[in-house]
Amino acid sequence: MTSFTTGACAIALLFGALDAGAGAAQIAPDRLDALKAEAARGVDGRAKLVQEMIDSIFSFGELAMQEVETSRYITAILEKNGFTVKRGVAGIPTAWTASWTNGTGGPVIAVGSDLDGIPKANQKPGVAWKEPMIVGAPGHGEGHNSGQAVNIAAALAVKDIMIREKIPGTLMLWPGVAEEPVAAKAFFVRDGMFSAVDAVLFTHVGSNLGTSWGQPGGTGGISVLYTFTGESAHSAGAPWRGRSALDAVELMDVGWNFRREHLRPEQRSHYVIKDGGDFPNVVPSTATVWYYFREQTFDNIRKNFEIGTRIANAAGMMTDTSVASRIIGTAAPQHMNRPMAEAADANIRKIGLPSWTAEEQQFARAVQKLVGGKEIGLDTALKPMAPPDPEPKSGGSDDIGDVSWTRPTITIRYPSNIPELPGHNWSNAIAMATPIAHKGAVAGAKAMAMTMLDLFTRPELLSAAKNYFTNIQTKDQKYQPVLTNEKPYIEMNADIMAEFRPRMRPLYYDPSKYKNYLEQIGVKWPSIERPNP
């Protein structure tokens, strides 16, 4: 079992560089307001790029660790725009950093967003009914196809201003590879991706434009495989000579399900059997179950992981099988930086939500009706940035949590999807290559660009962000990394993509021939009612 403890050397690596970055350039408030307005216009001028990126990445539809086409496409755009790309970061083939530096010194601002899709979430966009383009194929059933477009449009708009105004600093863009199985960001942290970074701006798809500080709702967690090994035998002829690995998996699952009653209600845990044997008439010699153990604090995450591992060992003892575990990844409980969030929120108030058309609202209500959600349409009012809940609600995880405990970090959510959808579902892909996604991403890019300018030109903001990080966030609670010498699970999903990629490739978006993806696949926007066959 891997320990949560960390030595003094690791702490020094993770936290020692916080004071290393040079300060931001000082620009008068009135001038900064004018530059922010210019940055927003620069984003508007790149709306076509935003649309093309969103539609292209949607069409690739790649799963965790197999974001090959996606990463190739994004890095080509960044290299074309003067960024230096380093590939294969942290031993992950689809991971990269793209850096651009202006002048000498200045802050290093890291800007990230996720890439990967959802299994079996393939869906034709722009139609208010279920219709996969390729049955069983993966797709962007969360909306990770949109975030890099947000960040790149913002970065390019800010880059132009930094060059003209001689604002020193470095922009470092990076991808949230394999976020769905929380399988990469902890490796990025462990291997020093953020060692020279002063602040991190992360962005994620949502249905409103906003940010937060402190601990949000949700959980951290550990993603782990348990593989049992026994002995095969003829299931009818000599079952007494077999030692069933599948029996061990099932006993582990039964044991964990009984234990749930005696865990904190804040926990979330789930499993899937990845390997349950071959033929019914062969006692399974190997079987694998994949668990997520989620909780809201470092200590409770560790506690549940240890309970799960004890139950796995007990299941092995009951079946005379051996068990080995492999940590796929981790997600620390998130904690977002207050000064940075307040600065971003002020920018968000200036931008506001997109002006949705009647057709867009009609389409959103049709999709909500389709999945049994409240038929409220798209959000038309910003939500206030409230203080963190003293008792945050439980829920999902995001491995940006590991980054947030090593550098001042915030997440900006932007309105590219429809409220009231179930999440991690084919329906969440419906809007993600439509004008809703495009307009929402442009709004998010404006918020990102303005907040980048704040960090590059307001030294007092960087100072306050680092003070909050050091003297409030990490005063009593330090980062507790799980990973030691584990290797990234880079073979994950390779078989699925090998099966579906050849069928998906003819559907890749071609912006040289079509103005958008809906036009390419023959969808009239918006399509509310399914035509009769």
Short mmCIF file of C-alpha atoms in Angstrom, two decimals:
data_model
loop_
_atom_site.label_atom_id
_atom_site.label_comp_id
_atom_site.label_asym_id
_atom_site.label_seq_id
_atom_site.Cartn_x
_atom_site.Cartn_y
_atom_site.Cartn_z
CA MET A 1 0.00 0.00 0.00
CA THR A 2 1.27 3.47 -0.84
CA SER A 3 1.64 5.87 2.07
CA PHE A 4 0.13 9.36 2.17
CA THR A 5 3.17 10.71 4.02
CA THR A 6 5.77 12.81 2.29
CA GLY A 7 9.33 13.70 3.17
CA ALA A 8 10.95 17.07 3.62
CA CYS A 9 12.52 16.90 0.16
CA ALA A 10 9.16 16.49 -1.54
CA ILE A 11 7.69 19.40 0.44
CA ALA A 12 10.61 21.59 -0.56
CA LEU A 13 10.16 20.67 -4.23
CA LEU A 14 6.43 21.40 -4.17
CA PHE A 15 6.42 24.60 -2.13
CA GLY A 16 9.89 26.05 -2.36
CA ALA A 17 9.40 27.73 -5.74
CA LEU A 18 6.48 29.87 -4.59
CA ASP A 19 8.79 32.79 -3.89
CA ALA A 20 10.98 32.23 -6.94
CA GLY A 21 8.93 34.03 -9.60
CA ALA A 22 9.61 37.65 -10.43
CA GLY A 23 6.85 40.13 -9.62
CA ALA A 24 4.18 41.30 -12.00
CA ALA A 25 4.57 44.53 -13.95
CA GLN A 26 2.59 47.42 -12.49
CA ILE A 27 -0.01 49.05 -14.75
CA ALA A 28 -2.38 51.83 -13.68
CA PRO A 29 -6.01 50.72 -13.11
CA ASP A 30 -7.49 52.83 -15.91
CA ARG A 31 -4.92 51.54 -18.36
CA LEU A 32 -5.52 47.96 -17.20
CA ASP A 33 -9.26 48.37 -17.79
CA ALA A 34 -8.54 49.49 -21.33
CA LEU A 35 -6.24 46.50 -21.88
CA LYS A 36 -8.91 44.14 -20.59
CA ALA A 37 -11.43 45.59 -23.01
CA GLU A 38 -8.89 45.10 -25.78
CA ALA A 39 -8.32 41.50 -24.68
CA ALA A 40 -12.07 40.86 -24.85
CA ARG A 41 -12.11 42.23 -28.39
CA GLY A 42 -9.14 40.01 -29.17
CA VAL A 43 -11.13 37.00 -28.03
CA ASP A 44 -14.11 38.06 -30.11
CA GLY A 45 -11.77 38.30 -33.08
CA ARG A 46 -10.83 34.66 -32.50
CA ALA A 47 -14.39 33.35 -32.27
CA LYS A 48 -13.87 31.39 -35.48
CA LEU A 49 -10.80 29.70 -33.99
CA VAL A 50 -12.83 28.86 -30.88
CA GLN A 51 -15.57 27.28 -33.01
CA GLU A 52 -13.12 25.27 -35.11
CA MET A 53 -11.25 23.97 -32.05
CA ILE A 54 -14.42 22.99 -30.20
CA ASP A 55 -15.86 21.20 -33.23
CA SER A 56 -12.60 19.49 -34.15
CA ILE A 57 -11.88 18.14 -30.68
CA PHE A 58 -15.51 17.06 -30.37
CA SER A 59 -15.12 15.02 -33.55
CA PHE A 60 -11.97 13.27 -32.24
CA GLY A 61 -13.92 11.97 -29.21
CA GLU A 62 -10.88 10.41 -27.54
CA LEU A 63 -10.73 8.66 -24.18
CA ALA A 64 -8.28 9.05 -21.31
CA MET A 65 -4.60 8.52 -22.15
CA GLN A 66 -5.48 8.15 -25.84
CA GLU A 67 -5.93 11.86 -26.66
CA VAL A 68 -3.53 11.46 -29.58
CA GLU A 69 -5.35 13.43 -32.29
CA THR A 70 -6.47 16.04 -29.77
CA SER A 71 -2.98 16.74 -28.45
CA ARG A 72 -1.45 16.74 -31.95
CA TYR A 73 -4.06 19.24 -33.12
CA ILE A 74 -3.72 21.60 -30.13
CA THR A 75 0.07 21.62 -30.02
CA ALA A 76 0.23 22.36 -33.75
CA ILE A 77 -1.87 25.48 -33.17
CA LEU A 78 0.31 26.57 -30.28
CA GLU A 79 3.57 26.00 -32.16
CA LYS A 80 2.21 27.98 -35.08
CA ASN A 81 1.63 30.84 -32.65
CA GLY A 82 5.13 30.88 -31.22
CA PHE A 83 4.83 28.55 -28.22
CA THR A 84 7.57 26.06 -27.42
CA VAL A 85 6.06 22.61 -26.91
CA LYS A 86 7.48 19.89 -24.72
CA ARG A 87 5.80 16.52 -25.30
CA GLY A 88 5.57 13.35 -23.25
CA VAL A 89 5.52 15.18 -19.92
CA ALA A 90 5.54 12.96 -16.80
CA GLY A 91 5.93 9.88 -18.99
CA ILE A 92 2.49 10.35 -20.56
CA PRO A 93 2.59 10.38 -24.38
CA THR A 94 -0.42 12.69 -24.77
CA ALA A 95 0.75 15.16 -22.11
CA TRP A 96 2.62 18.33 -23.02
CA THR A 97 3.45 21.86 -21.98
CA ALA A 98 3.46 24.84 -24.33
CA SER A 99 5.36 27.89 -23.13
CA TRP A 100 5.85 31.42 -24.40
CA THR A 101 7.94 34.04 -22.62
CA ASN A 102 7.99 37.79 -23.14
CA GLY A 103 10.95 39.81 -21.96
CA THR A 104 12.88 38.92 -18.83
CA GLY A 105 11.36 37.82 -15.55
CA GLY A 106 7.72 38.35 -14.73
CA PRO A 107 5.25 35.77 -13.42
CA VAL A 108 4.78 32.29 -14.82
CA ILE A 109 1.06 31.64 -15.25
CA ALA A 110 -0.03 28.08 -16.04
CA VAL A 111 -3.34 27.71 -17.90
CA GLY A 112 -4.98 24.28 -18.15
CA SER A 113 -8.12 22.43 -19.18
CA ASP A 114 -9.16 18.81 -19.65
CA LEU A 115 -9.18 16.80 -22.89
CA ASP A 116 -10.75 13.38 -22.51
CA GLY A 117 -14.18 12.02 -23.36
CA ILE A 118 -16.62 9.51 -21.88
CA PRO A 119 -17.03 5.84 -22.92
CA LYS A 120 -20.14 5.05 -24.98
CA ALA A 121 -21.15 8.74 -25.05
CA ASN A 122 -21.00 9.14 -28.82
CA GLN A 123 -23.86 11.42 -29.87
CA LYS A 124 -24.84 13.51 -32.85
CA PRO A 125 -24.72 17.16 -31.76
CA GLY A 126 -27.47 19.67 -32.36
CA VAL A 127 -30.40 17.22 -32.24
CA ALA A 128 -32.78 16.97 -29.27
CA TRP A 129 -32.93 13.17 -29.23
CA LYS A 130 -30.58 10.26 -28.67
CA GLU A 131 -28.73 9.36 -31.86
CA PRO A 132 -25.16 8.11 -31.68
CA MET A 133 -23.14 8.64 -34.84
CA ILE A 134 -21.30 5.38 -34.06
CA VAL A 135 -23.03 3.03 -31.63
CA GLY A 136 -20.86 2.19 -28.64
CA ALA A 137 -18.14 4.70 -29.47
CA PRO A 138 -16.80 7.25 -27.01
CA GLY A 139 -17.75 10.91 -27.13
CA HIS A 140 -17.61 14.19 -25.25
CA GLY A 141 -20.37 13.46 -22.78
CA GLU A 142 -19.10 16.12 -20.40
CA GLY A 143 -17.72 18.82 -22.66
CA HIS A 144 -13.94 18.54 -22.34
CA ASN A 145 -13.69 19.35 -26.04
CA SER A 146 -14.20 23.04 -25.28
CA GLY A 147 -11.72 24.07 -22.59
CA GLN A 148 -8.54 24.28 -24.64
CA ALA A 149 -10.32 26.60 -27.09
CA VAL A 150 -11.14 28.89 -24.16
CA ASN A 151 -7.54 28.95 -22.99
CA ILE A 152 -5.87 29.35 -26.37
CA ALA A 153 -8.13 32.20 -27.50
CA ALA A 154 -7.46 33.95 -24.20
CA ALA A 155 -3.71 33.31 -24.31
CA LEU A 156 -3.33 34.60 -27.87
CA ALA A 157 -5.29 37.76 -27.08
CA VAL A 158 -3.11 38.41 -24.02
CA LYS A 159 0.08 37.53 -25.89
CA ASP A 160 -0.54 40.33 -28.40
CA ILE A 161 -0.99 42.84 -25.59
CA MET A 162 2.08 41.65 -23.68
CA ILE A 163 4.28 42.10 -26.74
CA ARG A 164 3.07 45.62 -27.51
CA GLU A 165 3.03 46.78 -23.88
CA LYS A 166 6.33 45.05 -23.07
CA ILE A 167 4.76 43.15 -20.18
CA PRO A 168 7.22 40.50 -18.95
CA GLY A 169 6.09 37.00 -18.07
CA THR A 170 5.51 33.46 -19.24
CA LEU A 171 2.33 31.73 -20.36
CA MET A 172 2.39 27.96 -19.95
CA LEU A 173 -0.53 26.01 -21.39
CA TRP A 174 -1.04 22.38 -20.42
CA PRO A 175 -3.68 19.63 -20.87
CA GLY A 176 -5.79 17.83 -18.31
CA VAL A 177 -5.03 14.40 -19.72
CA ALA A 178 -7.16 11.50 -18.41
CA GLU A 179 -9.24 13.59 -16.01
CA GLU A 180 -12.16 11.18 -15.94
CA PRO A 181 -10.09 8.44 -14.23
CA VAL A 182 -8.11 11.15 -12.33
CA ALA A 183 -5.00 9.60 -13.80
CA ALA A 184 -2.59 12.40 -14.73
CA LYS A 185 -2.47 15.64 -12.72
CA ALA A 186 -0.99 14.02 -9.60
CA PHE A 187 1.77 12.66 -11.85
CA PHE A 188 2.30 16.17 -13.25
CA VAL A 189 2.68 17.51 -9.71
CA ARG A 190 4.97 14.68 -8.63
CA ASP A 191 7.22 15.19 -11.63
CA GLY A 192 7.55 18.94 -11.18
CA MET A 193 5.44 20.38 -14.01
CA PHE A 194 4.47 23.34 -11.82
CA SER A 195 7.78 23.82 -10.01
CA ALA A 196 8.45 27.23 -11.63
CA VAL A 197 4.80 28.38 -11.76
CA ASP A 198 3.46 31.33 -9.77
CA ALA A 199 -0.28 30.76 -10.30
CA VAL A 200 -2.61 28.35 -12.11
CA LEU A 201 -5.77 29.26 -14.00
CA PHE A 202 -7.88 26.24 -14.80
CA THR A 203 -11.08 26.20 -16.80
CA HIS A 204 -13.93 23.72 -16.98
CA VAL A 205 -17.17 23.49 -18.89
CA GLY A 206 -20.38 24.32 -17.06
CA SER A 207 -23.74 25.99 -17.66
CA ASN A 208 -22.96 29.38 -16.11
CA LEU A 209 -19.95 31.68 -15.91
CA GLY A 210 -18.36 31.72 -12.50
CA THR A 211 -15.62 30.81 -10.08
CA SER A 212 -15.23 30.06 -6.37
CA TRP A 213 -12.74 30.02 -3.52
CA GLY A 214 -12.04 27.72 -0.61
CA GLN A 215 -13.18 24.12 -0.70
CA PRO A 216 -16.02 23.65 -3.18
CA GLY A 217 -18.58 20.88 -3.08
CA GLY A 218 -17.30 17.50 -4.13
CA THR A 219 -14.61 15.11 -3.04
CA GLY A 220 -11.07 14.00 -3.53
CA GLY A 221 -10.29 10.37 -4.09
CA ILE A 222 -8.10 7.48 -5.15
CA SER A 223 -8.59 5.44 -8.31
CA VAL A 224 -7.18 1.92 -7.90
CA LEU A 225 -7.21 -1.46 -9.63
CA TYR A 226 -7.27 -4.68 -7.58
CA THR A 227 -6.17 -7.75 -9.54
CA PHE A 228 -6.67 -11.20 -8.06
CA THR A 229 -4.77 -14.27 -9.25
CA GLY A 230 -5.89 -17.83 -8.63
CA GLU A 231 -5.81 -21.09 -10.58
CA SER A 232 -7.95 -22.25 -13.49
CA ALA A 233 -9.74 -25.59 -13.64
CA HIS A 234 -12.67 -27.19 -15.41
CA SER A 235 -15.73 -25.59 -13.80
CA ALA A 236 -17.73 -28.82 -13.97
CA GLY A 237 -15.09 -31.56 -14.18
CA ALA A 238 -12.79 -30.51 -11.34
CA PRO A 239 -13.92 -27.23 -9.76
CA TRP A 240 -12.24 -28.19 -6.46
CA ARG A 241 -8.90 -27.84 -8.21
CA GLY A 242 -9.55 -24.21 -9.14
CA ARG A 243 -9.09 -21.03 -7.10
CA SER A 244 -11.46 -18.46 -8.52
CA ALA A 245 -10.18 -14.90 -8.89
CA LEU A 246 -13.73 -13.86 -9.77
CA ASP A 247 -14.97 -15.22 -6.44
CA ALA A 248 -12.43 -12.95 -4.77
CA VAL A 249 -13.64 -9.91 -6.72
CA GLU A 250 -17.25 -10.66 -5.84
CA LEU A 251 -16.42 -11.18 -2.17
CA MET A 252 -14.53 -7.91 -2.10
CA ASP A 253 -17.51 -6.13 -3.64
CA VAL A 254 -19.90 -7.73 -1.14
CA GLY A 255 -17.62 -6.81 1.74
CA TRP A 256 -17.31 -3.21 0.60
CA ASN A 257 -21.06 -2.89 0.06
CA PHE A 258 -21.73 -4.08 3.61
CA ARG A 259 -19.10 -1.68 4.95
CA ARG A 260 -20.69 1.35 3.22
CA GLU A 261 -23.35 1.54 5.95
CA HIS A 262 -20.63 2.31 8.47
CA LEU A 263 -18.81 5.01 6.52
CA ARG A 264 -19.44 8.72 6.62
CA PRO A 265 -22.37 9.76 4.42
CA GLU A 266 -20.03 12.19 2.64
CA GLN A 267 -18.12 9.32 1.03
CA ARG A 268 -18.72 8.23 -2.54
CA SER A 269 -17.38 4.92 -3.84
CA HIS A 270 -18.00 2.88 -6.96
CA TYR A 271 -16.49 -0.03 -8.86
CA VAL A 272 -16.57 -1.84 -12.17
CA ILE A 273 -15.32 -5.35 -12.88
CA LYS A 274 -12.76 -4.93 -15.66
CA ASP A 275 -11.91 -8.63 -15.99
CA GLY A 276 -14.31 -11.31 -14.79
CA GLY A 277 -12.88 -14.35 -16.52
CA ASP A 278 -13.15 -15.90 -19.96
CA PHE A 279 -15.57 -18.84 -20.30
CA PRO A 280 -18.17 -19.95 -17.72
CA ASN A 281 -16.72 -23.45 -17.84
CA VAL A 282 -13.24 -22.26 -16.84
CA VAL A 283 -12.58 -21.20 -13.26
CA PRO A 284 -11.21 -17.64 -13.68
CA SER A 285 -7.52 -17.53 -12.88
CA THR A 286 -7.43 -13.73 -12.99
CA ALA A 287 -10.00 -11.03 -12.29
CA THR A 288 -9.74 -7.28 -11.82
CA VAL A 289 -12.01 -4.76 -10.17
CA TRP A 290 -11.55 -0.97 -10.45
CA TYR A 291 -12.52 1.16 -7.44
CA TYR A 292 -12.93 4.87 -6.80
CA PHE A 293 -12.72 5.78 -3.11
CA ARG A 294 -13.91 9.39 -2.66
CA GLU A 295 -14.05 11.52 0.46
CA GLN A 296 -13.73 15.16 1.47
CA THR A 297 -10.48 15.23 3.45
CA PHE A 298 -7.02 13.76 3.01
CA ASP A 299 -7.39 11.67 6.17
CA ASN A 300 -10.76 10.21 5.22
CA ILE A 301 -9.63 9.42 1.68
CA ARG A 302 -6.67 7.52 3.13
CA LYS A 303 -8.89 5.77 5.67
CA ASN A 304 -11.35 4.47 3.06
CA PHE A 305 -8.56 3.39 0.74
CA GLU A 306 -7.00 1.41 3.58
CA ILE A 307 -10.35 -0.19 4.44
CA GLY A 308 -10.85 -1.16 0.80
CA THR A 309 -7.41 -2.69 0.61
CA ARG A 310 -7.98 -4.70 3.80
CA ILE A 311 -11.24 -6.02 2.36
CA ALA A 312 -9.39 -6.97 -0.85
CA ASN A 313 -6.74 -8.83 1.14
CA ALA A 314 -9.45 -10.60 3.13
CA ALA A 315 -11.21 -11.64 -0.09
CA GLY A 316 -7.92 -13.08 -1.30
CA MET A 317 -7.51 -15.04 1.93
CA MET A 318 -11.05 -16.44 1.68
CA THR A 319 -10.44 -17.72 -1.84
CA ASP A 320 -6.75 -18.69 -1.60
CA THR A 321 -5.94 -16.12 -4.28
CA SER A 322 -3.32 -13.42 -4.28
CA VAL A 323 -4.13 -9.75 -4.81
CA ALA A 324 -2.10 -6.86 -6.18
CA SER A 325 -3.19 -3.22 -6.37
CA ARG A 326 -2.27 -0.50 -8.82
CA ILE A 327 -3.05 3.14 -8.16
CA ILE A 328 -4.35 4.68 -11.37
CA GLY A 329 -4.45 8.20 -10.02
CA THR A 330 -5.57 10.48 -7.24
CA ALA A 331 -7.53 13.65 -6.70
CA ALA A 332 -6.86 15.77 -3.64
CA PRO A 333 -9.81 17.67 -2.17
CA GLN A 334 -9.87 20.99 -4.01
CA HIS A 335 -9.07 24.32 -2.41
CA MET A 336 -9.24 27.44 -4.56
CA ASN A 337 -7.41 30.71 -3.99
CA ARG A 338 -9.53 33.56 -2.63
CA PRO A 339 -7.70 36.64 -4.01
CA MET A 340 -7.48 35.11 -7.48
CA ALA A 341 -11.14 34.06 -7.39
CA GLU A 342 -12.22 37.55 -6.34
CA ALA A 343 -10.24 39.08 -9.19
CA ALA A 344 -11.74 36.62 -11.69
CA ASP A 345 -15.24 37.22 -10.34
CA ALA A 346 -14.87 40.97 -10.87
CA ASN A 347 -13.98 40.27 -14.50
CA ILE A 348 -16.90 37.89 -14.87
CA ARG A 349 -19.29 40.62 -13.68
CA LYS A 350 -17.99 42.87 -16.46
CA ILE A 351 -18.50 40.20 -19.11
CA GLY A 352 -21.84 38.69 -18.18
CA LEU A 353 -23.50 35.73 -19.81
CA PRO A 354 -23.96 35.42 -23.58
CA SER A 355 -27.16 36.72 -25.12
CA TRP A 356 -28.95 33.49 -25.97
CA THR A 357 -31.29 33.46 -28.95
CA ALA A 358 -34.86 32.19 -28.78
CA GLU A 359 -33.78 29.17 -30.85
CA GLU A 360 -30.98 28.34 -28.42
CA GLN A 361 -33.35 28.56 -25.47
CA GLN A 362 -35.92 26.41 -27.26
CA PHE A 363 -33.27 23.80 -28.00
CA ALA A 364 -32.04 23.75 -24.40
CA ARG A 365 -35.57 23.21 -23.07
CA ALA A 366 -36.11 20.39 -25.56
CA VAL A 367 -32.96 18.61 -24.37
CA GLN A 368 -33.94 19.13 -20.73
CA LYS A 369 -37.35 17.62 -21.42
CA LEU A 370 -35.68 14.70 -23.21
CA VAL A 371 -33.73 13.67 -20.09
CA GLY A 372 -36.35 14.52 -17.49
CA GLY A 373 -34.72 17.70 -16.20
CA LYS A 374 -36.41 20.95 -15.29
CA GLU A 375 -37.30 22.79 -18.49
CA ILE A 376 -35.64 26.06 -17.49
CA GLY A 377 -33.57 26.70 -20.61
CA LEU A 378 -30.12 28.31 -20.52
CA ASP A 379 -29.07 30.49 -17.60
CA THR A 380 -29.63 34.21 -18.18
CA ALA A 381 -28.25 35.59 -14.90
CA LEU A 382 -24.86 35.22 -13.25
CA LYS A 383 -24.82 33.52 -9.90
CA PRO A 384 -23.17 35.28 -6.95
CA MET A 385 -19.78 34.07 -5.78
CA ALA A 386 -20.74 32.99 -2.28
CA PRO A 387 -18.30 32.08 0.50
CA PRO A 388 -17.53 28.37 0.72
CA ASP A 389 -20.08 26.21 2.47
CA PRO A 390 -18.90 25.33 6.01
CA GLU A 391 -20.02 21.77 5.24
CA PRO A 392 -19.50 21.31 1.48
CA LYS A 393 -21.79 18.86 -0.24
CA SER A 394 -20.32 15.61 -1.42
CA GLY A 395 -20.08 14.68 -5.08
CA GLY A 396 -17.58 14.30 -7.89
CA SER A 397 -13.83 14.78 -7.97
CA ASP A 398 -11.32 16.56 -10.16
CA ASP A 399 -7.58 16.04 -10.01
CA ILE A 400 -7.05 19.79 -10.29
CA GLY A 401 -7.21 19.37 -6.51
CA ASP A 402 -3.63 18.13 -6.47
CA VAL A 403 -2.51 21.23 -8.36
CA SER A 404 -4.51 23.49 -6.05
CA TRP A 405 -2.51 22.28 -3.03
CA THR A 406 0.84 23.00 -4.69
CA ARG A 407 0.24 26.40 -6.34
CA PRO A 408 -2.37 29.17 -5.99
CA THR A 409 -5.15 27.93 -8.27
CA ILE A 410 -8.67 28.73 -9.37
CA THR A 411 -11.14 27.20 -11.80
CA ILE A 412 -13.27 29.37 -14.07
CA ARG A 413 -16.41 27.63 -15.34
CA TYR A 414 -17.97 28.82 -18.58
CA PRO A 415 -21.50 28.30 -20.02
CA SER A 416 -21.01 25.92 -22.94
CA ASN A 417 -23.46 23.25 -21.83
CA ILE A 418 -27.10 22.99 -20.82
CA PRO A 419 -28.29 22.98 -17.19
CA GLU A 420 -30.26 20.07 -15.70
CA LEU A 421 -28.46 17.27 -17.58
CA PRO A 422 -27.28 14.10 -15.78
CA GLY A 423 -23.55 14.47 -16.48
CA HIS A 424 -21.21 11.82 -17.91
CA ASN A 425 -23.99 11.00 -20.33
CA TRP A 426 -24.66 11.06 -24.08
CA SER A 427 -27.06 13.98 -23.54
CA ASN A 428 -24.21 16.14 -22.24
CA ALA A 429 -22.62 15.85 -25.70
CA ILE A 430 -25.65 17.22 -27.55
CA ALA A 431 -24.79 20.93 -27.15
CA MET A 432 -21.02 20.57 -27.31
CA ALA A 433 -20.56 21.31 -31.02
CA THR A 434 -23.31 23.91 -31.37
CA PRO A 435 -23.59 27.71 -31.08
CA ILE A 436 -24.30 27.23 -27.35
CA ALA A 437 -20.85 25.73 -26.80
CA HIS A 438 -19.16 28.27 -29.06
CA LYS A 439 -20.73 31.33 -27.40
CA GLY A 440 -20.15 30.01 -23.90
CA ALA A 441 -16.48 29.36 -24.62
CA VAL A 442 -15.99 32.89 -25.97
CA ALA A 443 -17.40 34.26 -22.71
CA GLY A 444 -15.08 31.99 -20.74
CA ALA A 445 -12.08 33.05 -22.81
CA LYS A 446 -12.77 36.71 -22.03
CA ALA A 447 -12.81 35.96 -18.29
CA MET A 448 -9.59 33.99 -18.62
CA ALA A 449 -7.85 36.71 -20.64
CA MET A 450 -8.81 39.46 -18.21
CA THR A 451 -7.65 37.40 -15.22
CA MET A 452 -4.35 36.60 -16.95
CA LEU A 453 -3.80 40.34 -17.36
CA ASP A 454 -4.54 40.87 -13.67
CA LEU A 455 -1.86 38.36 -12.72
CA PHE A 456 0.70 39.79 -15.13
CA THR A 457 0.15 43.46 -14.22
CA ARG A 458 -0.98 43.59 -10.58
CA PRO A 459 1.89 42.56 -8.29
CA GLU A 460 -0.32 43.07 -5.25
CA LEU A 461 -2.67 40.35 -6.55
CA LEU A 462 0.10 37.80 -6.90
CA SER A 463 1.39 38.74 -3.47
CA ALA A 464 -2.07 38.34 -1.93
CA ALA A 465 -2.58 35.02 -3.72
CA LYS A 466 0.68 33.63 -2.39
CA ASN A 467 -0.03 34.97 1.09
CA TYR A 468 -3.44 33.26 1.13
CA PHE A 469 -1.88 30.03 -0.12
CA THR A 470 0.94 30.03 2.45
CA ASN A 471 -0.66 31.56 5.52
CA ILE A 472 -4.29 30.46 5.23
CA GLN A 473 -4.77 27.48 2.94
CA THR A 474 -1.63 25.53 3.86
CA LYS A 475 -1.05 26.93 7.34
CA ASP A 476 -2.47 23.88 9.08
CA GLN A 477 -3.13 21.47 6.21
CA LYS A 478 -0.31 20.47 3.85
CA TYR A 479 -0.60 18.56 0.61
CA GLN A 480 -0.52 14.79 1.20
CA PRO A 481 0.53 13.13 -2.08
CA VAL A 482 -0.31 9.48 -2.60
CA LEU A 483 1.99 8.68 -5.51
CA THR A 484 5.55 7.49 -4.98
CA ASN A 485 7.06 5.43 -7.79
CA GLU A 486 3.87 4.46 -9.65
CA LYS A 487 3.86 4.72 -13.42
CA PRO A 488 1.01 6.34 -15.37
CA TYR A 489 -1.54 3.92 -16.78
CA ILE A 490 -0.78 4.95 -20.36
CA GLU A 491 -2.24 1.77 -21.88
CA MET A 492 -5.68 2.69 -20.58
CA ASN A 493 -8.40 2.66 -23.26
CA ALA A 494 -5.97 1.73 -26.03
CA ASP A 495 -8.11 -1.26 -27.03
CA ILE A 496 -11.31 0.82 -27.17
CA MET A 497 -9.75 3.52 -29.34
CA ALA A 498 -8.13 0.90 -31.58
CA GLU A 499 -11.61 -0.52 -32.18
CA PHE A 500 -13.43 2.77 -32.80
CA ARG A 501 -10.87 5.25 -34.12
CA PRO A 502 -10.87 3.87 -37.70
CA ARG A 503 -14.67 4.33 -37.77
CA MET A 504 -14.52 7.74 -36.15
CA ARG A 505 -11.78 9.12 -38.40
CA PRO A 506 -14.05 9.68 -41.45
CA LEU A 507 -16.21 11.88 -39.19
CA TYR A 508 -13.40 14.22 -38.14
CA TYR A 509 -14.33 17.84 -38.72
CA ASP A 510 -12.84 19.48 -41.82
CA PRO A 511 -12.97 23.29 -41.36
CA SER A 512 -11.54 23.83 -44.84
CA LYS A 513 -14.79 22.50 -46.34
CA TYR A 514 -17.49 23.25 -43.77
CA LYS A 515 -18.21 26.34 -41.70
CA ASN A 516 -19.06 24.19 -38.67
CA TYR A 517 -19.47 20.57 -37.65
CA LEU A 518 -23.26 20.64 -37.82
CA GLU A 519 -23.02 21.54 -41.49
CA GLN A 520 -20.56 18.71 -42.11
CA ILE A 521 -22.83 16.05 -40.59
CA GLY A 522 -25.99 17.49 -42.12
CA VAL A 523 -27.75 18.78 -39.00
CA LYS A 524 -30.05 21.76 -39.36
CA TRP A 525 -29.71 23.98 -36.29
CA PRO A 526 -31.66 23.64 -34.11
CA SER A 527 -33.30 20.25 -34.64
CA ILE A 528 -36.02 19.94 -32.01
CA GLU A 529 -38.17 17.07 -33.28
CA ARG A 530 -36.88 13.83 -34.71
CA PRO A 531 -38.03 13.37 -38.32
CA ASN A 532 -40.23 10.42 -39.13
CA PRO A 533 -38.26 7.44 -40.47
#
